[in-house]
Amino acid sequence: MARDRFGKFMDEGQLKLLDERLAETEARSGKLRSFKLNNADELAVDFRVVRA
Amino acid sequence: VSEPTELLFASIRELATRIRTGQLSPVQLVELSLKRLDSLGRQLNAVVTLAGQQAIDQARQAEQEIGKGRYRGLLHGIPYGAKDLLATKSMPTTWGAAPFRDQQFDFDATVIRKLSEAGAILTAKLSMVELAGGMGYRNADASFNGPGLNPWNVDFWSGGSSSGPGSAVAAGLVSFAIGSETVGSIITPSAFCGVTGLRPTYGLVSRHGAMALCWTLDKLGPMARGADDCEIVLKAIQGPDPEDHTTFKAPSRRAVVKKRMRIGIPKDAANYVQPEVARNFTQSMVVLSDLGEVAYSVALPTFPYGPVAGTIVDCEGASAFQELIESGGLRELRADADRIGGYAGELVPAVDYLRAQRIREKMRAPFQSLFEKFDLLAAPSRPTVALPIGADFTKAYPELEKGRPSDFVSPVGSLIQVGNLLGYPAISLPNGFGRLGLPTGLQLLARPLEEQNLVSLGAEYQRRTDFHKKHPPGY
């Protein structure tokens, strides 16, 4: 997906760097997923209705 | 402060007394700031744009006003610098990045306006890491005008992303500067450059007119000679702003000040840091134990602080700069890592961002409980002194990895990450010197809106130490 969307902006060296960065992102994602959350655990950023 | 070159190393209060009583001309002070910024500041890659004649005109106006008895307060006639992510109608605002080097706004950021109303005089827009580091830079050479050089040793970095504010204050080019922090960008350069930096509570200072990197994390705050100076500047810039919906009114001083504070030291705070950092931290705790009750080996709640902060920065940063990323504009950035970071940020799954924000919410209650036992948490500001120019950040001090368990999570980094994630205020105080005479710092973290506890304890610490009064040889 990265190569499809952004490959035109990068040379081979940069594509390799991007692969490394995406591997780090994936590892980080695994750390997030290993933290247990319950269905109703909400976001730190909340949405509120504003009365007109 | 008898020698002209010493003037910009004086505290704001000292300068203000001399300005108010007519012993010191704001014009002399501003001209000195401009001269030093133009020579030393450029050598340090700390300056993007000088205010020049406009600053001299403002200094003349300040002198006339004060002469007529219209003294505005402690900042009247005091020269300062602003990180170049704050909009100014009279100068370009580059965000430290080549694609924006000619960017011009037609208004002043709220912080710039408030400081102008207080009589402070902007003498320069100061350097910063391109886009405040949001694209994931990995070495010091990540600003369009070159790496920020540390005045204590120009082979080392001044820190980021508020690199210019750090070195300009440390080198005595301005009396104070305004920096910004998303995750560590005030605390880090303050520690590396040996200045005092205050990161306010999220929402205490308006960000209107500041470059947005992460809407849920960005803060603006002062970097100055000492804690007292930071308090003076904070009072001038804080407060509600209809242009920034996250802002609110600060509580009164009496509401929060504590006489004898309970200070918690996280477990392992001085482990796997440079030996000089550990030594200086231990000595700082001896001083603080005179001022409060110090408790050691405090367990921090267990959370993936780094992954949560990193995910939020990547996603909000990619969203804030989506047009730049998708137009290929990253190619114009300086650092190799920044030229690809935005693409990685765009590809983080939405569920990861949401999960990070949900975990962030879970951090709130355990830290509220922890802060029922303690008024402040303390740790070294950074595990090391400044990083060398040219080195990859992760490889600069490989000796720290010796014997370190692979699952070790540094409480030094965790305190910066969780402090930012929860919007808590923090201060970095110079607390000594380490390798090659480079400065080290002490970070204190407080409950939301308890900046007064940070500056009170910081000022008391600085009455008992003189690290904040030292300045780099040759400056």
mmCIF file of N, CA and C in Angstrom, chain A residues 1-2 5-6 8-10 14-15 17-18 21-22 24-25 28-29 31-45, chain B residues 135-136 138 216 303-304 307 310-311 314 326 328 331 337 339-341 343-344 346-348 352 354-355 357-362 364:
data_model
loop_
_atom_site.group_PDB
_atom_site.id
_atom_site.type_symbol
_atom_site.label_atom_id
_atom_site.label_comp_id
_atom_site.label_asym_id
_atom_site.label_seq_id
_atom_site.Cartn_x
_atom_site.Cartn_y
_atom_site.Cartn_z
ATOM 1 N N MET A 1 0.836 -1.202 0.000
ATOM 2 C CA MET A 1 0.000 0.000 0.000
ATOM 3 C C MET A 1 0.879 1.263 0.000
ATOM 4 N N ALA A 2 1.956 1.198 0.803
ATOM 5 C CA ALA A 2 2.859 2.349 0.880
ATOM 6 C C ALA A 2 3.477 2.624 -0.486
ATOM 7 N N ARG A 5 0.797 4.058 -2.949
ATOM 8 C CA ARG A 5 0.339 5.430 -2.698
ATOM 9 C C ARG A 5 1.472 6.451 -2.773
ATOM 10 N N PHE A 6 2.630 6.065 -2.254
ATOM 11 C CA PHE A 6 3.679 7.084 -2.098
ATOM 12 C C PHE A 6 4.995 6.734 -2.795
ATOM 13 N N LYS A 8 5.975 6.843 -5.724
ATOM 14 C CA LYS A 8 6.446 7.800 -6.738
ATOM 15 C C LYS A 8 7.285 8.936 -6.137
ATOM 16 N N PHE A 9 7.136 9.134 -4.828
ATOM 17 C CA PHE A 9 7.881 10.229 -4.183
ATOM 18 C C PHE A 9 9.220 9.765 -3.612
ATOM 19 N N MET A 10 9.499 8.447 -3.702
ATOM 20 C CA MET A 10 10.680 7.921 -3.000
ATOM 21 C C MET A 10 11.606 7.160 -3.931
ATOM 22 N N GLN A 14 14.949 5.249 0.144
ATOM 23 C CA GLN A 14 13.866 5.746 0.994
ATOM 24 C C GLN A 14 12.784 4.693 1.194
ATOM 25 N N LEU A 15 12.542 3.901 0.154
ATOM 26 C CA LEU A 15 11.561 2.819 0.292
ATOM 27 C C LEU A 15 12.021 1.811 1.348
ATOM 28 N N LEU A 17 13.966 2.550 3.905
ATOM 29 C CA LEU A 17 13.759 3.222 5.196
ATOM 30 C C LEU A 17 12.293 3.142 5.622
ATOM 31 N N LEU A 18 11.402 3.317 4.638
ATOM 32 C CA LEU A 18 9.967 3.265 4.938
ATOM 33 C C LEU A 18 9.570 1.866 5.413
ATOM 34 N N ARG A 21 10.507 1.624 8.947
ATOM 35 C CA ARG A 21 9.604 2.414 9.796
ATOM 36 C C ARG A 21 8.262 1.698 9.962
ATOM 37 N N LEU A 22 7.786 1.106 8.881
ATOM 38 C CA LEU A 22 6.500 0.409 8.974
ATOM 39 C C LEU A 22 6.602 -0.836 9.859
ATOM 40 N N GLU A 24 8.509 -1.018 12.457
ATOM 41 C CA GLU A 24 8.449 -0.468 13.828
ATOM 42 C C GLU A 24 7.011 -0.132 14.211
ATOM 43 N N THR A 25 6.281 0.413 13.264
ATOM 44 C CA THR A 25 4.880 0.764 13.530
ATOM 45 C C THR A 25 4.074 -0.489 13.854
ATOM 46 N N ARG A 28 4.898 -1.662 17.301
ATOM 47 C CA ARG A 28 4.240 -0.765 18.263
ATOM 48 C C ARG A 28 2.751 -1.085 18.370
ATOM 49 N N SER A 29 2.174 -1.393 17.234
ATOM 50 C CA SER A 29 0.752 -1.756 17.201
ATOM 51 C C SER A 29 0.502 -2.994 18.061
ATOM 52 N N LYS A 31 2.175 -3.858 20.687
ATOM 53 C CA LYS A 31 2.230 -3.452 22.100
ATOM 54 C C LYS A 31 0.911 -2.804 22.535
ATOM 55 N N LEU A 32 0.326 -2.038 21.655
ATOM 56 C CA LEU A 32 -0.972 -1.432 21.990
ATOM 57 C C LEU A 32 -2.034 -2.512 22.150
ATOM 58 N N ARG A 33 -2.030 -3.469 21.232
ATOM 59 C CA ARG A 33 -3.056 -4.513 21.268
ATOM 60 C C ARG A 33 -2.902 -5.428 22.487
ATOM 61 N N SER A 34 -1.679 -5.521 23.000
ATOM 62 C CA SER A 34 -1.480 -6.410 24.155
ATOM 63 C C SER A 34 -1.983 -5.770 25.455
ATOM 64 N N PHE A 35 -2.370 -4.511 25.396
ATOM 65 C CA PHE A 35 -2.945 -3.864 26.577
ATOM 66 C C PHE A 35 -4.451 -4.109 26.577
ATOM 67 N N LYS A 36 -4.927 -4.728 27.619
ATOM 68 C CA LYS A 36 -6.336 -5.154 27.666
ATOM 69 C C LYS A 36 -7.280 -3.958 27.818
ATOM 70 N N LEU A 37 -8.267 -3.906 26.947
ATOM 71 C CA LEU A 37 -9.322 -2.896 27.061
ATOM 72 C C LEU A 37 -10.673 -3.591 27.072
ATOM 73 N N ASN A 38 -11.636 -2.967 27.704
ATOM 74 C CA ASN A 38 -12.995 -3.492 27.679
ATOM 75 C C ASN A 38 -13.816 -2.763 26.626
ATOM 76 N N ASN A 39 -14.880 -3.398 26.232
ATOM 77 C CA ASN A 39 -15.725 -2.871 25.161
ATOM 78 C C ASN A 39 -16.112 -1.402 25.366
ATOM 79 N N ALA A 40 -16.424 -1.042 26.599
ATOM 80 C CA ALA A 40 -16.949 0.310 26.847
ATOM 81 C C ALA A 40 -15.865 1.333 27.201
ATOM 82 N N ASP A 41 -14.599 0.926 27.184
ATOM 83 C CA ASP A 41 -13.533 1.886 27.495
ATOM 84 C C ASP A 41 -13.488 2.970 26.420
ATOM 85 N N GLU A 42 -13.685 4.199 26.859
ATOM 86 C CA GLU A 42 -13.813 5.293 25.892
ATOM 87 C C GLU A 42 -12.506 6.024 25.661
ATOM 88 N N LEU A 43 -12.544 6.944 24.712
ATOM 89 C CA LEU A 43 -11.356 7.698 24.314
ATOM 90 C C LEU A 43 -11.013 8.799 25.311
ATOM 91 N N ALA A 44 -9.770 9.222 25.280
ATOM 92 C CA ALA A 44 -9.377 10.403 26.051
ATOM 93 C C ALA A 44 -10.003 11.652 25.446
ATOM 94 N N VAL A 45 -10.274 11.610 24.157
ATOM 95 C CA VAL A 45 -10.855 12.766 23.478
ATOM 96 C C VAL A 45 -12.349 12.522 23.352
ATOM 97 N N MET B 135 7.597 14.317 11.983
ATOM 98 C CA MET B 135 7.800 13.281 10.967
ATOM 99 C C MET B 135 8.799 12.215 11.428
ATOM 100 N N GLY B 136 9.274 12.322 12.679
ATOM 101 C CA GLY B 136 10.059 11.220 13.253
ATOM 102 C C GLY B 136 11.551 11.291 13.039
ATOM 103 N N ARG B 138 15.579 11.418 13.371
ATOM 104 C CA ARG B 138 16.407 10.507 14.168
ATOM 105 C C ARG B 138 17.795 11.068 14.444
ATOM 106 N N THR B 216 -4.193 17.252 20.396
ATOM 107 C CA THR B 216 -4.481 16.796 21.759
ATOM 108 C C THR B 216 -3.240 16.797 22.642
ATOM 109 N N PHE B 303 1.810 1.140 31.902
ATOM 110 C CA PHE B 303 1.111 1.418 30.643
ATOM 111 C C PHE B 303 2.135 1.471 29.517
ATOM 112 N N PRO B 304 1.723 1.236 28.295
ATOM 113 C CA PRO B 304 2.652 1.391 27.154
ATOM 114 C C PRO B 304 2.764 2.868 26.745
ATOM 115 N N PRO B 307 4.485 3.673 23.138
ATOM 116 C CA PRO B 307 3.634 3.349 21.989
ATOM 117 C C PRO B 307 2.379 4.220 21.888
ATOM 118 N N GLY B 310 3.628 7.708 20.743
ATOM 119 C CA GLY B 310 4.134 7.633 19.366
ATOM 120 C C GLY B 310 3.016 7.483 18.354
ATOM 121 N N THR B 311 2.025 6.680 18.685
ATOM 122 C CA THR B 311 0.902 6.467 17.763
ATOM 123 C C THR B 311 0.106 7.756 17.569
ATOM 124 N N ASP B 314 2.193 10.238 15.483
ATOM 125 C CA ASP B 314 2.228 9.840 14.069
ATOM 126 C C ASP B 314 0.914 10.166 13.355
ATOM 127 N N GLU B 326 0.852 14.156 0.905
ATOM 128 C CA GLU B 326 0.270 13.572 -0.308
ATOM 129 C C GLU B 326 0.676 14.319 -1.584
ATOM 130 N N GLY B 328 3.835 15.091 -1.997
ATOM 131 C CA GLY B 328 5.256 14.777 -2.153
ATOM 132 C C GLY B 328 6.182 15.818 -1.540
ATOM 133 N N ARG B 331 9.722 15.552 0.376
ATOM 134 C CA ARG B 331 11.035 15.479 -0.284
ATOM 135 C C ARG B 331 11.902 16.694 0.033
ATOM 136 N N ALA B 337 14.884 10.671 7.737
ATOM 137 C CA ALA B 337 13.736 10.050 8.405
ATOM 138 C C ALA B 337 12.463 10.871 8.204
ATOM 139 N N ARG B 339 11.708 12.559 5.603
ATOM 140 C CA ARG B 339 11.251 12.469 4.209
ATOM 141 C C ARG B 339 10.344 11.272 3.981
ATOM 142 N N ILE B 340 10.331 10.341 4.938
ATOM 143 C CA ILE B 340 9.445 9.175 4.774
ATOM 144 C C ILE B 340 8.454 9.011 5.943
ATOM 145 N N GLY B 341 8.702 9.744 7.026
ATOM 146 C CA GLY B 341 7.902 9.535 8.243
ATOM 147 C C GLY B 341 6.415 9.760 8.050
ATOM 148 N N TYR B 343 4.611 9.278 5.457
ATOM 149 C CA TYR B 343 3.953 8.170 4.737
ATOM 150 C C TYR B 343 3.612 7.054 5.726
ATOM 151 N N ALA B 344 4.550 6.777 6.621
ATOM 152 C CA ALA B 344 4.281 5.754 7.640
ATOM 153 C C ALA B 344 3.125 6.201 8.534
ATOM 154 N N GLU B 346 0.589 8.073 7.777
ATOM 155 C CA GLU B 346 -0.710 7.945 7.088
ATOM 156 C C GLU B 346 -1.206 6.503 7.074
ATOM 157 N N LEU B 347 -0.290 5.559 7.246
ATOM 158 C CA LEU B 347 -0.677 4.146 7.126
ATOM 159 C C LEU B 347 -0.948 3.473 8.469
ATOM 160 N N VAL B 348 -0.870 4.223 9.567
ATOM 161 C CA VAL B 348 -1.231 3.640 10.873
ATOM 162 C C VAL B 348 -2.747 3.410 10.866
ATOM 163 N N ASP B 352 -5.664 1.710 15.644
ATOM 164 C CA ASP B 352 -4.513 1.909 16.527
ATOM 165 C C ASP B 352 -4.579 3.278 17.192
ATOM 166 N N LEU B 354 -7.246 5.026 17.750
ATOM 167 C CA LEU B 354 -8.342 5.015 18.733
ATOM 168 C C LEU B 354 -7.955 4.217 19.973
ATOM 169 N N ARG B 355 -7.240 3.104 19.747
ATOM 170 C CA ARG B 355 -6.814 2.298 20.892
ATOM 171 C C ARG B 355 -5.853 3.106 21.774
ATOM 172 N N GLN B 357 -5.789 6.317 22.131
ATOM 173 C CA GLN B 357 -6.571 7.311 22.880
ATOM 174 C C GLN B 357 -7.402 6.664 23.990
ATOM 175 N N ARG B 358 -7.797 5.418 23.804
ATOM 176 C CA ARG B 358 -8.546 4.723 24.863
ATOM 177 C C ARG B 358 -7.602 4.344 26.010
ATOM 178 N N ILE B 359 -6.408 3.895 25.669
ATOM 179 C CA ILE B 359 -5.436 3.566 26.728
ATOM 180 C C ILE B 359 -5.050 4.838 27.475
ATOM 181 N N ARG B 360 -4.915 5.921 26.717
ATOM 182 C CA ARG B 360 -4.583 7.217 27.339
ATOM 183 C C ARG B 360 -5.607 7.573 28.420
ATOM 184 N N GLU B 361 -6.875 7.359 28.126
ATOM 185 C CA GLU B 361 -7.927 7.656 29.102
ATOM 186 C C GLU B 361 -7.766 6.808 30.363
ATOM 187 N N LYS B 362 -7.322 5.550 30.166
ATOM 188 C CA LYS B 362 -7.157 4.644 31.315
ATOM 189 C C LYS B 362 -6.033 5.107 32.248
ATOM 190 N N ARG B 364 -5.553 8.069 33.353
ATOM 191 C CA ARG B 364 -5.980 9.211 34.175
ATOM 192 C C ARG B 364 -6.159 8.832 35.648
#
